[in-house]
Tab-separated table of N, CA and C in Angstrom:
chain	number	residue	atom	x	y	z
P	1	UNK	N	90.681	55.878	-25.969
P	1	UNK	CA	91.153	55.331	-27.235
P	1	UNK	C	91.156	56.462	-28.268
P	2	UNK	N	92.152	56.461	-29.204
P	2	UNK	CA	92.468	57.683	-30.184
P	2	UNK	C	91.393	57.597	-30.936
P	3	UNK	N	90.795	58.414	-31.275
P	3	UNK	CA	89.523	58.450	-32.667
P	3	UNK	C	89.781	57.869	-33.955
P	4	UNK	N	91.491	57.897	-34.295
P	4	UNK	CA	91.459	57.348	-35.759
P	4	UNK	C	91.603	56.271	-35.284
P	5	UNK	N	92.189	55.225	-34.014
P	5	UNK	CA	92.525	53.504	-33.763
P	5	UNK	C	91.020	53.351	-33.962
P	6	UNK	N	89.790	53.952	-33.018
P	6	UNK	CA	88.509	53.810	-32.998
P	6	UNK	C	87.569	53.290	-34.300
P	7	UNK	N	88.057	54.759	-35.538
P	7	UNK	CA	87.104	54.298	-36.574
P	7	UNK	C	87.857	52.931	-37.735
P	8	UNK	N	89.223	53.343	-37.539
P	8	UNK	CA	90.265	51.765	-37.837
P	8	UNK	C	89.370	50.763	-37.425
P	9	UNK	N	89.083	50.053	-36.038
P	9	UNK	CA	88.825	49.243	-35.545
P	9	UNK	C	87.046	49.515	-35.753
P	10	UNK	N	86.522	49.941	-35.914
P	10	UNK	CA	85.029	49.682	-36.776
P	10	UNK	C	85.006	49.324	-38.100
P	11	UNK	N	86.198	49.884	-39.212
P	11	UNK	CA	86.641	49.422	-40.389
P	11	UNK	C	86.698	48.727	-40.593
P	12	UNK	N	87.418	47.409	-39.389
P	12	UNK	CA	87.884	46.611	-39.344
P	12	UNK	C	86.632	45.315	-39.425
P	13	UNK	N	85.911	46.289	-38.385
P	13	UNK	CA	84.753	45.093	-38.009
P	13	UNK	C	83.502	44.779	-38.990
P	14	UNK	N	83.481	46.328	-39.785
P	14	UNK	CA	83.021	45.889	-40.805
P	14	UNK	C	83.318	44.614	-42.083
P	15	UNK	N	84.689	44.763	-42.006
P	15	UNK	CA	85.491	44.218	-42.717
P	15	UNK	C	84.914	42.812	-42.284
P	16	UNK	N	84.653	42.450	-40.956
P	16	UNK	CA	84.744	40.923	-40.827
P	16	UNK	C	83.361	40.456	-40.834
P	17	UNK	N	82.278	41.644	-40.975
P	17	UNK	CA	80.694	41.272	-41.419
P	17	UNK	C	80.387	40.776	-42.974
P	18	UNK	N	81.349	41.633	-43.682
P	18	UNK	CA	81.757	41.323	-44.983
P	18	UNK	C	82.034	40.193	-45.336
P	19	UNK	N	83.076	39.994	-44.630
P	19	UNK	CA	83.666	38.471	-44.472
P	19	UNK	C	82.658	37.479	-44.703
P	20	UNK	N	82.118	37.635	-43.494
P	20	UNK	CA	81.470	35.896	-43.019
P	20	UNK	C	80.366	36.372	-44.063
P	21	UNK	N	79.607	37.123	-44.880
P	21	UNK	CA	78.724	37.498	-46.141
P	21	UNK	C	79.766	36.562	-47.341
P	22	UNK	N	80.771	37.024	-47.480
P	22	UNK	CA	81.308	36.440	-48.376
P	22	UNK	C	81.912	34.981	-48.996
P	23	UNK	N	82.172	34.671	-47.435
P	23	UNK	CA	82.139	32.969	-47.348
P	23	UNK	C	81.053	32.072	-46.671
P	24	UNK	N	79.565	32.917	-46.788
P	24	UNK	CA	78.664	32.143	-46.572
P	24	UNK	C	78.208	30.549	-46.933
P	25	UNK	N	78.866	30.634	-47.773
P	25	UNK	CA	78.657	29.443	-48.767
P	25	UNK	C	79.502	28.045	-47.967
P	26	UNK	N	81.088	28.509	-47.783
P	26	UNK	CA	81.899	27.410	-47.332
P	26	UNK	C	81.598	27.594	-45.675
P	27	UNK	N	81.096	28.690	-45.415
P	27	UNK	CA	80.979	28.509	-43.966
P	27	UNK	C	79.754	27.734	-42.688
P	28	UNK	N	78.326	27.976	-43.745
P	28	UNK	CA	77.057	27.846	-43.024
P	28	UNK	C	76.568	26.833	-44.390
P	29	UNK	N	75.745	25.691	-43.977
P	29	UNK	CA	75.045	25.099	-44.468
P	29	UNK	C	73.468	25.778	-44.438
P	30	UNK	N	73.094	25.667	-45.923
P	30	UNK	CA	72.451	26.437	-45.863
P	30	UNK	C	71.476	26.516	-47.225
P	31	UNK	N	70.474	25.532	-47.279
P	31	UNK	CA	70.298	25.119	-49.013
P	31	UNK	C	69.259	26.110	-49.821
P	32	UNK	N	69.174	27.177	-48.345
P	32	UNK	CA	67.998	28.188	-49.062
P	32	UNK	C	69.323	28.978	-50.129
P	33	UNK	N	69.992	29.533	-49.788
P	33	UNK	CA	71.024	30.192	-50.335
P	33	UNK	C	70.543	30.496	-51.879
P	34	UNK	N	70.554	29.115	-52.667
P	34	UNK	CA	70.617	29.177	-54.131
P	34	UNK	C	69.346	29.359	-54.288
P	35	UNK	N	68.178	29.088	-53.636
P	35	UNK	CA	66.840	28.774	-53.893
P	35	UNK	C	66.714	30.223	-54.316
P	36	UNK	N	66.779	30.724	-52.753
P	36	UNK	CA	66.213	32.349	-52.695
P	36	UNK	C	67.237	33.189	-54.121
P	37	UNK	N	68.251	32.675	-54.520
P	37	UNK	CA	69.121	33.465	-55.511
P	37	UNK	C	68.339	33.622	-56.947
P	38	UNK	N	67.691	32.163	-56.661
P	38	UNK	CA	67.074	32.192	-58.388
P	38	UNK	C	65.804	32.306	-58.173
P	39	UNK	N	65.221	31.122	-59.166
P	39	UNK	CA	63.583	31.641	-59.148
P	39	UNK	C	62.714	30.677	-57.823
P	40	UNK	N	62.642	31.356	-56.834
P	40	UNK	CA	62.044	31.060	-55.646
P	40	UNK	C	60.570	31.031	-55.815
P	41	UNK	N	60.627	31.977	-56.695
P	41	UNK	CA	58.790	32.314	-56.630
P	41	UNK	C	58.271	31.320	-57.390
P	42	UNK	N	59.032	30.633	-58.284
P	42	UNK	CA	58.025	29.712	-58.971
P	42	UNK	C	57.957	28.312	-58.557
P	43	UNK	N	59.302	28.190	-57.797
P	43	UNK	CA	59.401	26.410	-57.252
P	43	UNK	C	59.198	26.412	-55.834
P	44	UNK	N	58.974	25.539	-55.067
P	44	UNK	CA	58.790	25.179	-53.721
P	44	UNK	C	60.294	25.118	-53.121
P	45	UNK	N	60.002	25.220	-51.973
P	45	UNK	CA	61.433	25.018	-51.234
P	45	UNK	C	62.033	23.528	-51.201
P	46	UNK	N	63.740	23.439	-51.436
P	46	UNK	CA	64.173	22.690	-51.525
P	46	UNK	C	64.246	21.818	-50.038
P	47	UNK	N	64.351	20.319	-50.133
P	47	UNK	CA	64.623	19.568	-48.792
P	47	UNK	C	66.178	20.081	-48.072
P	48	UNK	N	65.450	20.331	-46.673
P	48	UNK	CA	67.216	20.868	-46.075
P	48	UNK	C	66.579	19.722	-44.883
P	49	UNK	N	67.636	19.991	-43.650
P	49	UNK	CA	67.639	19.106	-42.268
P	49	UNK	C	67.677	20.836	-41.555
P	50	UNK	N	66.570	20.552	-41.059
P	50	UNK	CA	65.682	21.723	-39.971
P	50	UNK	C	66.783	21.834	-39.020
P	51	UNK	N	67.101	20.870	-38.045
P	51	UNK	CA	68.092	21.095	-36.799
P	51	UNK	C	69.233	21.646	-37.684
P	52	UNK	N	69.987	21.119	-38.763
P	52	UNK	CA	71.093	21.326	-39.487
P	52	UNK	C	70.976	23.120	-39.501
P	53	UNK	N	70.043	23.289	-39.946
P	53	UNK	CA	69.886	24.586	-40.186
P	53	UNK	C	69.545	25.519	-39.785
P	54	UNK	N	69.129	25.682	-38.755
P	54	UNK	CA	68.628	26.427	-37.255
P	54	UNK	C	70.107	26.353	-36.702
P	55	UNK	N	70.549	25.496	-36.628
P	55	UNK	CA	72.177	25.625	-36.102
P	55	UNK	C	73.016	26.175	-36.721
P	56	UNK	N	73.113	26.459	-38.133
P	56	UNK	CA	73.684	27.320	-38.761
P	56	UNK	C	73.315	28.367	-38.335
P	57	UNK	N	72.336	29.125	-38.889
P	57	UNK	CA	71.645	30.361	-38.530
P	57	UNK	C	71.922	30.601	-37.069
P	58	UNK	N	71.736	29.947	-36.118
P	58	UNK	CA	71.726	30.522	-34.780
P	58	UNK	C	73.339	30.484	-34.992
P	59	UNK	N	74.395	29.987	-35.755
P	59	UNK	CA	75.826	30.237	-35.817
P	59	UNK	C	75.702	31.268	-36.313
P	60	UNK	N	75.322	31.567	-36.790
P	60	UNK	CA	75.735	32.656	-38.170
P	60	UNK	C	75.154	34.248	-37.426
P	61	UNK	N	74.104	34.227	-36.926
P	61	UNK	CA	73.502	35.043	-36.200
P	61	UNK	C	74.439	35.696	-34.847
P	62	UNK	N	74.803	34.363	-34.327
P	62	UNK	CA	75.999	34.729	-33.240
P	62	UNK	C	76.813	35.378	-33.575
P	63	UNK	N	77.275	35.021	-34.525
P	63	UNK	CA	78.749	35.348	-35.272
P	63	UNK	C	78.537	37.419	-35.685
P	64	UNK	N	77.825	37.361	-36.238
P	64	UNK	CA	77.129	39.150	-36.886
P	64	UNK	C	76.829	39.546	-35.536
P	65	UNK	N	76.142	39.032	-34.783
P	65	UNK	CA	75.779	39.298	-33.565
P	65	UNK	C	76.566	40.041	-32.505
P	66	UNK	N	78.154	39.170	-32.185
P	66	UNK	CA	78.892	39.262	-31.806
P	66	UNK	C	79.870	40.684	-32.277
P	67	UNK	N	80.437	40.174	-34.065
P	67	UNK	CA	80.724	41.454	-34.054
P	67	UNK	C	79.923	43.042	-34.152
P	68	UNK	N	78.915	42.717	-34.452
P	68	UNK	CA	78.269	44.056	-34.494
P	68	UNK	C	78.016	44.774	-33.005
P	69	UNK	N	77.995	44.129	-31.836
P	69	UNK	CA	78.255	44.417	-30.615
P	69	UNK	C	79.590	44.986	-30.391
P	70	UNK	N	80.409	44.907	-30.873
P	70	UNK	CA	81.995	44.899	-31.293
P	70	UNK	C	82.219	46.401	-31.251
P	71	UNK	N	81.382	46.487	-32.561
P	71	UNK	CA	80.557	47.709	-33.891
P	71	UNK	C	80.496	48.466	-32.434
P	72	UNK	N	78.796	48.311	-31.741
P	72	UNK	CA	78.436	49.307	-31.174
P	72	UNK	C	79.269	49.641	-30.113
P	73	UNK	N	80.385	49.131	-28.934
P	73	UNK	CA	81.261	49.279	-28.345
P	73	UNK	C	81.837	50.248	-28.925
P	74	UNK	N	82.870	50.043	-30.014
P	74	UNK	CA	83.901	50.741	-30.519
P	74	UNK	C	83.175	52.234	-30.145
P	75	UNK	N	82.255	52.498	-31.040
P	75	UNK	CA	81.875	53.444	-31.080
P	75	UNK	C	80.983	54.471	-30.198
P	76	UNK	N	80.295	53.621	-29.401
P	76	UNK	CA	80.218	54.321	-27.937
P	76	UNK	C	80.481	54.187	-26.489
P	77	UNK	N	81.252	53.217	-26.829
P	77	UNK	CA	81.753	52.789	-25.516
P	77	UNK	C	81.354	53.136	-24.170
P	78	UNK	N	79.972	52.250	-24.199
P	78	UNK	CA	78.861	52.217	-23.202
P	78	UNK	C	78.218	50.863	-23.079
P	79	UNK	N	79.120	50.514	-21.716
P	79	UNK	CA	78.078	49.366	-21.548
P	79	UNK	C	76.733	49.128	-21.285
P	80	UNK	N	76.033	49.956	-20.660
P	80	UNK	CA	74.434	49.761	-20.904
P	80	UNK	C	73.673	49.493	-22.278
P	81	UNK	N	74.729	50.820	-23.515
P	81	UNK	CA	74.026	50.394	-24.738
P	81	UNK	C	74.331	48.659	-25.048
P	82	UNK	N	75.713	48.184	-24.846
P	82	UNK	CA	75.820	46.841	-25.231
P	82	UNK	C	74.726	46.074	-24.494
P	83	UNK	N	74.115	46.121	-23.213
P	83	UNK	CA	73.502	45.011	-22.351
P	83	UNK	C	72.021	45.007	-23.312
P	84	UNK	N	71.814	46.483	-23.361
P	84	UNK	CA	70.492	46.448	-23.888
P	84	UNK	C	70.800	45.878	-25.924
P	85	UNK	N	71.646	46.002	-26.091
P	85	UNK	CA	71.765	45.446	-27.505
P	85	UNK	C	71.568	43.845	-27.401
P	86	UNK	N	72.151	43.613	-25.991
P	86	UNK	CA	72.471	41.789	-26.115
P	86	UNK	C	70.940	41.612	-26.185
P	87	UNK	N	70.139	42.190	-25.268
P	87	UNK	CA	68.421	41.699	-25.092
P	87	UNK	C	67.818	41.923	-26.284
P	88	UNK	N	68.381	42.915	-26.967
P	88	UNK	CA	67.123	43.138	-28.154
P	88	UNK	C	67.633	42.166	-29.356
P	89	UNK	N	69.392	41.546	-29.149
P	89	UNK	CA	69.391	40.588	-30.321
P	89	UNK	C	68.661	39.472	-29.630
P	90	UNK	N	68.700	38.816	-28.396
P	90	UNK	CA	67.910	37.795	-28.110
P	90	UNK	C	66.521	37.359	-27.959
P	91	UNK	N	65.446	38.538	-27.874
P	91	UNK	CA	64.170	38.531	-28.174
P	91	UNK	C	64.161	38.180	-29.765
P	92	UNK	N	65.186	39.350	-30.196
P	92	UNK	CA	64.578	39.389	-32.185
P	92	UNK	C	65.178	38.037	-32.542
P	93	UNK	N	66.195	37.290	-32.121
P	93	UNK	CA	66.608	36.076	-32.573
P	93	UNK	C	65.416	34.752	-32.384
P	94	UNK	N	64.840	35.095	-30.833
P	94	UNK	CA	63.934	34.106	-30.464
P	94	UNK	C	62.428	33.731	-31.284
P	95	UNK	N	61.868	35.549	-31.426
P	95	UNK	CA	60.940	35.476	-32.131
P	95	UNK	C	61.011	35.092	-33.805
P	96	UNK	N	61.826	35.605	-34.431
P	96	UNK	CA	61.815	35.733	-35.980
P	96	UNK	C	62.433	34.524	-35.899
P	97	UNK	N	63.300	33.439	-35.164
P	97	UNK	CA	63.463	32.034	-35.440
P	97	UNK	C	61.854	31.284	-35.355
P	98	UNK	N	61.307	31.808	-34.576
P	98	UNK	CA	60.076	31.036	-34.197
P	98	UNK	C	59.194	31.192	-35.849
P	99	UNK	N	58.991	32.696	-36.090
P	99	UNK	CA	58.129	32.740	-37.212
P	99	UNK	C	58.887	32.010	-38.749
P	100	UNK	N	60.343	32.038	-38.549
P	100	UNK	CA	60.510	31.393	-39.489
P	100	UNK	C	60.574	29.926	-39.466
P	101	UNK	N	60.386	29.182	-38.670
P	101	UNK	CA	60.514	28.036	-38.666
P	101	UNK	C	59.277	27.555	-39.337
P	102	UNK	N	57.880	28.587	-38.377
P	102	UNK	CA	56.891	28.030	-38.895
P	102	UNK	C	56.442	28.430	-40.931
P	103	UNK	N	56.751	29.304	-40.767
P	103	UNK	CA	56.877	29.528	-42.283
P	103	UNK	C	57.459	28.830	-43.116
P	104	UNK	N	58.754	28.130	-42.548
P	104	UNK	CA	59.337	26.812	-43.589
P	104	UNK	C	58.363	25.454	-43.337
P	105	UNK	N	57.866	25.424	-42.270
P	105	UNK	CA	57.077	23.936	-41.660
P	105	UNK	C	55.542	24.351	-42.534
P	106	UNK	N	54.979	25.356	-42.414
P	106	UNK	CA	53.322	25.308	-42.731
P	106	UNK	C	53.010	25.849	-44.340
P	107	UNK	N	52.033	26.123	-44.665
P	107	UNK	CA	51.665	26.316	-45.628
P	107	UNK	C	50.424	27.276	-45.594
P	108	UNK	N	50.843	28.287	-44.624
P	108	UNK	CA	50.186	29.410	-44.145
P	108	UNK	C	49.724	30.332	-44.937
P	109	UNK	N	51.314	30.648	-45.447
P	109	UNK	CA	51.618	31.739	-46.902
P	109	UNK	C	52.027	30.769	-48.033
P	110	UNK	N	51.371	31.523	-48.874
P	110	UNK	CA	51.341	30.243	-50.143
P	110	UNK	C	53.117	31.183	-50.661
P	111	UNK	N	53.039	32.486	-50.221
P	111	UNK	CA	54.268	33.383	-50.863
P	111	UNK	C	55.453	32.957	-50.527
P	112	UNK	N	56.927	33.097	-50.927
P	112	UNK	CA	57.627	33.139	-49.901
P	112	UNK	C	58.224	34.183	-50.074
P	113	UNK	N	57.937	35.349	-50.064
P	113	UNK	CA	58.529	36.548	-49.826
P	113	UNK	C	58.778	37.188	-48.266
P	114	UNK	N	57.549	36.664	-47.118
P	114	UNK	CA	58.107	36.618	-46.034
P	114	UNK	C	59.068	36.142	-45.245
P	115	UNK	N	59.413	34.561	-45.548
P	115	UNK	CA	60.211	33.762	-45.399
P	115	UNK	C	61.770	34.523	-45.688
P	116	UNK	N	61.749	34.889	-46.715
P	116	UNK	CA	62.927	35.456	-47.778
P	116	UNK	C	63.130	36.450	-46.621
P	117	UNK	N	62.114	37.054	-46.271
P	117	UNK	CA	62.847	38.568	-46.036
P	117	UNK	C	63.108	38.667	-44.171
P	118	UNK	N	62.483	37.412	-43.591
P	118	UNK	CA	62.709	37.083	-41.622
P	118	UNK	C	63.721	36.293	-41.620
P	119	UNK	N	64.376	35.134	-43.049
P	119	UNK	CA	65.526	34.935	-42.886
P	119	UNK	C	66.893	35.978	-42.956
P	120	UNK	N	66.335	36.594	-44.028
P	120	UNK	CA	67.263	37.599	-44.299
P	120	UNK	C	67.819	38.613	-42.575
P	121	UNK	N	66.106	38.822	-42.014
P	121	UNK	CA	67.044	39.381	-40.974
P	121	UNK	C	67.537	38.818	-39.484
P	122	UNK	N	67.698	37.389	-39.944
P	122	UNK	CA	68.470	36.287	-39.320
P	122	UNK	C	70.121	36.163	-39.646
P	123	UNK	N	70.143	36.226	-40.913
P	123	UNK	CA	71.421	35.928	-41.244
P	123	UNK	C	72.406	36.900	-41.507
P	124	UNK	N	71.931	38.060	-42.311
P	124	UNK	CA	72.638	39.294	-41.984
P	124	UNK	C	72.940	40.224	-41.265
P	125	UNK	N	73.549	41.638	-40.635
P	125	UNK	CA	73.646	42.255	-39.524
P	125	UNK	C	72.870	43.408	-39.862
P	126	UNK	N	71.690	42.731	-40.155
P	126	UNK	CA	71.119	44.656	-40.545
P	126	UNK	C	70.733	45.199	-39.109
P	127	UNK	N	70.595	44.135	-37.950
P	127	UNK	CA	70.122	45.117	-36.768
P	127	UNK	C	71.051	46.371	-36.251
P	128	UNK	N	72.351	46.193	-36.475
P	128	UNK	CA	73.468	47.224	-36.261
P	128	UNK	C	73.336	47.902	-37.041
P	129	UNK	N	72.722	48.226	-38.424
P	129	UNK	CA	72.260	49.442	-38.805
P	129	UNK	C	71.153	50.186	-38.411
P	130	UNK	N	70.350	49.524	-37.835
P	130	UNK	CA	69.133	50.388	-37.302
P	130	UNK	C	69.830	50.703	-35.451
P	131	UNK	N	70.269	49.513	-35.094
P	131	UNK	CA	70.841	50.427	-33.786
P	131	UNK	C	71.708	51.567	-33.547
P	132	UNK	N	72.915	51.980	-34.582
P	132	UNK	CA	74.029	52.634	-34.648
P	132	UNK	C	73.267	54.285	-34.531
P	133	UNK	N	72.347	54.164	-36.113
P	133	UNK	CA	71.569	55.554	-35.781
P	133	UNK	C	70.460	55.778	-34.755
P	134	UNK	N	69.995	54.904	-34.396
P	134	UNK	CA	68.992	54.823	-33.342
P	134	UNK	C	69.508	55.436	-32.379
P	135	UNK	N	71.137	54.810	-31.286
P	135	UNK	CA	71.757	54.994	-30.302
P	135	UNK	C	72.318	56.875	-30.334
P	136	UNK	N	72.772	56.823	-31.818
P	136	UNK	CA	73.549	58.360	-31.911
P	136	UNK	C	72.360	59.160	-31.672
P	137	UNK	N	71.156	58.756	-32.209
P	137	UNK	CA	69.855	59.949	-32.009
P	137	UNK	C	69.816	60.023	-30.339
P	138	UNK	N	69.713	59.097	-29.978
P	138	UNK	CA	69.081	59.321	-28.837
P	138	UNK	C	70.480	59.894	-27.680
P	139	UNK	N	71.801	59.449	-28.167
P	139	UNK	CA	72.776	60.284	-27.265
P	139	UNK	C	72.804	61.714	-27.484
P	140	UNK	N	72.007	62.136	-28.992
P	140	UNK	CA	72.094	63.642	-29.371
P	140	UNK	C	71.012	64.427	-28.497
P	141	UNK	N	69.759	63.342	-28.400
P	141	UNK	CA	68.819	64.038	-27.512
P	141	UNK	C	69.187	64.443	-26.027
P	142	UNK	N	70.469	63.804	-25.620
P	142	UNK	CA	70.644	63.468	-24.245
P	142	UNK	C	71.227	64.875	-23.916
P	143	UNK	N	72.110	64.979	-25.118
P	143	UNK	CA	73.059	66.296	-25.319
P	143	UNK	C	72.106	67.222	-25.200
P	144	UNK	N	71.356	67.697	-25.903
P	144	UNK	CA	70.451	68.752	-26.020
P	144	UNK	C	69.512	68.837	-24.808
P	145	UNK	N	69.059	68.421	-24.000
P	145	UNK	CA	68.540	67.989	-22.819
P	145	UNK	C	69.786	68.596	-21.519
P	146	UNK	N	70.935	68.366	-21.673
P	146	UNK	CA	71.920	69.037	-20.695
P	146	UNK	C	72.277	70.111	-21.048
């Protein structure tokens, strides 16, 4: 594949992480949204429907998920890195759903700044930023090694 179709088509995919960020609202149900926007720290969390919303998130997660796999393809076009990307989104999806669930259910942390910040890396694609440079380091080591 030509290098400029390549970084086009990562442009692109950025473009559609953007996206689904931008129509979060009409797309995912989701009643933390406004909570966490305003003053979170001083009121309790609003009533949502738990299944309702675990199903979003595990949508929404798929969705970033999906393209950011997209992401790491384009750009190294290596399937081992994708297999091992699919496992490390499905552990980090399994666990940080688990801790956040219990963090919305208990009254563990009186804070919710944890909550705020294990949803956050539920719903957004920040794992494709820590994988992208992660993967290039370690193909640079590979280089230097041959």
């Amino acid at each position: 594949m030509d290098k400029v179709i390549r970084w086009f088509l990562v442009f692109i995919l950025f473009i559609l992480l953007v996206l689904v960020r931008a129509f979060e609202a009409k797309l995912f149900y989701d009643p933390l949204i406004l909570h966490f926007r305003h003053h979170y720290l001083y009121e309790s969390l609003p009533e949502f429907n738990t299944l309702k919303l675990f199903f979003f998130v595990f949508l929404r997660y798929l969705l970033n998920m999906i393209i950011s796999l997209g992401i790491i393809y384009v750009i190294f076009k290596n399937k081992r890195l994708i297999k091992f990307s699919i496992k490390f989104y499905s552990v980090a999806f399994f666990v940080m759903s688990l801790v956040y669930y219990v963090l919305l259910h208990t009254d563990i942390i009186n804070d919710q700044w944890l909550t705020f910040y294990v949803r956050r890396f539920l719903i957004h694609p920040l794992f494709v930023l820590i994988l992208i440079p992660a993967f290039y380091y370690q193909k640079m080591l590979v280089k230097q090694t041959n």
